[in-house]
mmCIF file with all atom_site columns, C-alpha atoms in Angstrom:
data_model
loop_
_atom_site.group_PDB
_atom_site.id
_atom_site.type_symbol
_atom_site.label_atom_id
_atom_site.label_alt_id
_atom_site.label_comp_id
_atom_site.label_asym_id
_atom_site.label_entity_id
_atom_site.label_seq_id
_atom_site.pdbx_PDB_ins_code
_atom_site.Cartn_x
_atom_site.Cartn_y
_atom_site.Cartn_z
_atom_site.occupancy
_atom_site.B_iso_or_equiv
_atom_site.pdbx_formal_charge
_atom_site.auth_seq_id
_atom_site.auth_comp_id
_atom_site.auth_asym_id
_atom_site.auth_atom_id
_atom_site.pdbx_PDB_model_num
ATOM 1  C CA . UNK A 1 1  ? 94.006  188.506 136.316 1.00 92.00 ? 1  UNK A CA 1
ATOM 2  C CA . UNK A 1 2  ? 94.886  191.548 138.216 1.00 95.00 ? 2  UNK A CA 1
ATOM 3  C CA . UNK A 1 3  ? 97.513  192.503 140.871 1.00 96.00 ? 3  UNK A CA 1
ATOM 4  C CA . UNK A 1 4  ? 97.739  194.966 143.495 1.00 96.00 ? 4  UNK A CA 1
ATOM 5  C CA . UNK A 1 5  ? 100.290 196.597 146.290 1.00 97.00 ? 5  UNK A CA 1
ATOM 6  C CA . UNK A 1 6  ? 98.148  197.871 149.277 1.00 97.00 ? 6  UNK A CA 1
ATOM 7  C CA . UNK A 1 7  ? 99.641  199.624 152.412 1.00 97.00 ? 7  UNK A CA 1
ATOM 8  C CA . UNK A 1 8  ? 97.697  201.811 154.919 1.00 95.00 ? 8  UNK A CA 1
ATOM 9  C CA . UNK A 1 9  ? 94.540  203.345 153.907 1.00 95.00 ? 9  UNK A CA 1
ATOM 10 C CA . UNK A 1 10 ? 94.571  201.809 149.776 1.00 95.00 ? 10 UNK A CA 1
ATOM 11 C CA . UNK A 1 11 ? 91.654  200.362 149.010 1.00 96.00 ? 11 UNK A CA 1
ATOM 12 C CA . UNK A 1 12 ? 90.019  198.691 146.106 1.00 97.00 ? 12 UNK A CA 1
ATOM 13 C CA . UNK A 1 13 ? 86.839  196.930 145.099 1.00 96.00 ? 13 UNK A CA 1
ATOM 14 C CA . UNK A 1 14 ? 86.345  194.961 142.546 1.00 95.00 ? 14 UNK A CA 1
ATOM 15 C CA . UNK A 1 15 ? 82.526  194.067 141.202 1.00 96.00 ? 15 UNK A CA 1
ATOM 16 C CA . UNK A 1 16 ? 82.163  190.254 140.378 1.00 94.00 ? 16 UNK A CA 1
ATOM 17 C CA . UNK A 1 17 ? 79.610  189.006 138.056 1.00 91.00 ? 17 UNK A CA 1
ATOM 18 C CA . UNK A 1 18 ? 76.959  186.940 138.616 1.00 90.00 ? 18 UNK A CA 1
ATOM 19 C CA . UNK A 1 19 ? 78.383  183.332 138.546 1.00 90.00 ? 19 UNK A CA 1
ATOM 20 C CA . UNK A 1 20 ? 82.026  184.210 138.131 1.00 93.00 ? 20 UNK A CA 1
ATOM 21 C CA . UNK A 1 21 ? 84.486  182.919 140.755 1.00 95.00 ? 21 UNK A CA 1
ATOM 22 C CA . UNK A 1 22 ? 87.261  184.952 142.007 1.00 96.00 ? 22 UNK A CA 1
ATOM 23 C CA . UNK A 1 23 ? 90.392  183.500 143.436 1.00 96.00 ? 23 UNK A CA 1
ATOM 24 C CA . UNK A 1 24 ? 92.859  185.065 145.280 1.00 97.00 ? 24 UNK A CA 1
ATOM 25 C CA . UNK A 1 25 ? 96.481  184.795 146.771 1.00 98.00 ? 25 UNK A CA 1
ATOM 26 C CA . UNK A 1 26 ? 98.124  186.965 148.913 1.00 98.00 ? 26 UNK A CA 1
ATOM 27 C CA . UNK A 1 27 ? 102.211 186.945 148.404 1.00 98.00 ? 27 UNK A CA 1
ATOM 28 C CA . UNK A 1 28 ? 103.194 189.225 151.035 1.00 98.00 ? 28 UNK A CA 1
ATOM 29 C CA . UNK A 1 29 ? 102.262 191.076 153.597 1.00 98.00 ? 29 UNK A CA 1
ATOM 30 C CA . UNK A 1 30 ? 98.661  191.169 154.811 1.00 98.00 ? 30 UNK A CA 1
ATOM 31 C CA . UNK A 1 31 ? 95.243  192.823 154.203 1.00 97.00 ? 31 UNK A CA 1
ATOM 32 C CA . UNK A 1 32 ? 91.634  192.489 154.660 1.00 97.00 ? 32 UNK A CA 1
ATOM 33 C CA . UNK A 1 33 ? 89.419  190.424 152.375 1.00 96.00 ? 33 UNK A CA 1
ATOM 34 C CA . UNK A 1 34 ? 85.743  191.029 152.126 1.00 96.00 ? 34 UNK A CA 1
ATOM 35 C CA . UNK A 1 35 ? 86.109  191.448 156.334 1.00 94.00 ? 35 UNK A CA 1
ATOM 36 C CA . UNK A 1 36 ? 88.659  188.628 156.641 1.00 96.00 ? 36 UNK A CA 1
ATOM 37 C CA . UNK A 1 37 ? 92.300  189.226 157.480 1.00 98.00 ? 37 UNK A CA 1
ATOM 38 C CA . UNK A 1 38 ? 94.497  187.591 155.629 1.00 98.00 ? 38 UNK A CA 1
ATOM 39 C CA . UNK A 1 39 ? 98.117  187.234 155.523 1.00 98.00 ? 39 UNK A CA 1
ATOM 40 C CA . UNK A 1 40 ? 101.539 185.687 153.071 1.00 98.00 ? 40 UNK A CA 1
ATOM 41 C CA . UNK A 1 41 ? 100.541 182.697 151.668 1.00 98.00 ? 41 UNK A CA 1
ATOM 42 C CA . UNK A 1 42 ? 96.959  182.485 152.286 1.00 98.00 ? 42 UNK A CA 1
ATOM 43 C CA . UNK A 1 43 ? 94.353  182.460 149.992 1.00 97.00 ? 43 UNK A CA 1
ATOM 44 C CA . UNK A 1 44 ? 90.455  182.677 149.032 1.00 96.00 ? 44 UNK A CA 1
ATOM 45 C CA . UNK A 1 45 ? 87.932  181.704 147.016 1.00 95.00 ? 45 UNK A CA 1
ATOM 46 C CA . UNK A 1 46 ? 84.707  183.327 146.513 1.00 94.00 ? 46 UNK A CA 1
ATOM 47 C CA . UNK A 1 47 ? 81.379  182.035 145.023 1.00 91.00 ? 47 UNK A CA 1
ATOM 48 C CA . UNK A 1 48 ? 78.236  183.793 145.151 1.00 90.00 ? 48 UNK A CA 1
ATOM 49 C CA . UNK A 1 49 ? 80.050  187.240 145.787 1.00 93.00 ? 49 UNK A CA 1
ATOM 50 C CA . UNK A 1 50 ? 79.219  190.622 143.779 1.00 94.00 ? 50 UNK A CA 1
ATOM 51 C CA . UNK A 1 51 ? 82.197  192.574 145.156 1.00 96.00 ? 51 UNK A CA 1
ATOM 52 C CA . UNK A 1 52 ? 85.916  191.794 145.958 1.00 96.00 ? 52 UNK A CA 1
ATOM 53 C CA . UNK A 1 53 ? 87.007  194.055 148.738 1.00 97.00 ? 53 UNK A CA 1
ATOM 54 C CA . UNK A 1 54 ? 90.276  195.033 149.880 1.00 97.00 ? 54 UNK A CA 1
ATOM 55 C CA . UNK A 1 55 ? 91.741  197.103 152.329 1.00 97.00 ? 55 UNK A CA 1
ATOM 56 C CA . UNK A 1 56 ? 93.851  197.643 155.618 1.00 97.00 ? 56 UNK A CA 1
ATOM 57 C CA . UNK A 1 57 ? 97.108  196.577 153.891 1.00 97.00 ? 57 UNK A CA 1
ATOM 58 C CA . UNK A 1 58 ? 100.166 196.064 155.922 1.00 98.00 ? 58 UNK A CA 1
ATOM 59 C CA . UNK A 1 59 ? 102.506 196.061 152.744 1.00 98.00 ? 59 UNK A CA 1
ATOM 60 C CA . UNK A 1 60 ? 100.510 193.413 151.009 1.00 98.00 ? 60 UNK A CA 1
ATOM 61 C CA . UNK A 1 61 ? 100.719 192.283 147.531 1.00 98.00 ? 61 UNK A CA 1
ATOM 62 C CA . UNK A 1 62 ? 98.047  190.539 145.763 1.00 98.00 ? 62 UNK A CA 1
ATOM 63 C CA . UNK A 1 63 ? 97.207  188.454 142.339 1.00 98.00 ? 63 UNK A CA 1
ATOM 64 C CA . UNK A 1 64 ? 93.136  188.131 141.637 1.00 97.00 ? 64 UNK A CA 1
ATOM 65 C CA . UNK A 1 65 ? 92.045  185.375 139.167 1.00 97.00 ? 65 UNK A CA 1
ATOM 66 C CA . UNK A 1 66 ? 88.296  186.077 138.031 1.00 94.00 ? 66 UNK A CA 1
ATOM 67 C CA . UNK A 1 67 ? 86.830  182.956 136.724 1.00 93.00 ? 67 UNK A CA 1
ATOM 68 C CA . UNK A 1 68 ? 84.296  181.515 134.758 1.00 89.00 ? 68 UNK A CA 1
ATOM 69 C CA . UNK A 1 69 ? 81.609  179.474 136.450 1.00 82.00 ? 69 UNK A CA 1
ATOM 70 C CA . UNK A 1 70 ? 82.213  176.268 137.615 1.00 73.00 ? 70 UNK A CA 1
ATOM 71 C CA . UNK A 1 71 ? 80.104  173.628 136.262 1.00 67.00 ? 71 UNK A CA 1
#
């Protein structure tokens, strides 16, 4: 599990292992997700994905859950 605060120009990327699945929830605020805007209360789930990226952060905070495979 990890958490981050991004506002402005922050960034972070996060590589994913092959067959994990990363979930993740945006509590406030709003960012960009792998391209995708997201804001409060959405969230995402990625399969098949080698890197989480986040960025463009409008006082976001985030939790990440990496996962093990489903089967």
């Amino acid at each position: 599990m990890y958490a981050g605060l991004f506002d402005g120009t922050e960034r972070a990327s996060l590589a994913v292992a092959k067959g994990r699945l990363i979930y993740m929830h945006v509590v406030r605020g709003s960012l960009s997700v792998n391209g995708h805007a997201l804001k409060a209360g959405d969230a995402a789930k990625l399969i098949d994905e080698s890197e989480l990226s986040l960025g463009q952060g409008n006082h976001a905070e985030v939790i990440v859950f990496e996962l093990p495979p489903m089967h």
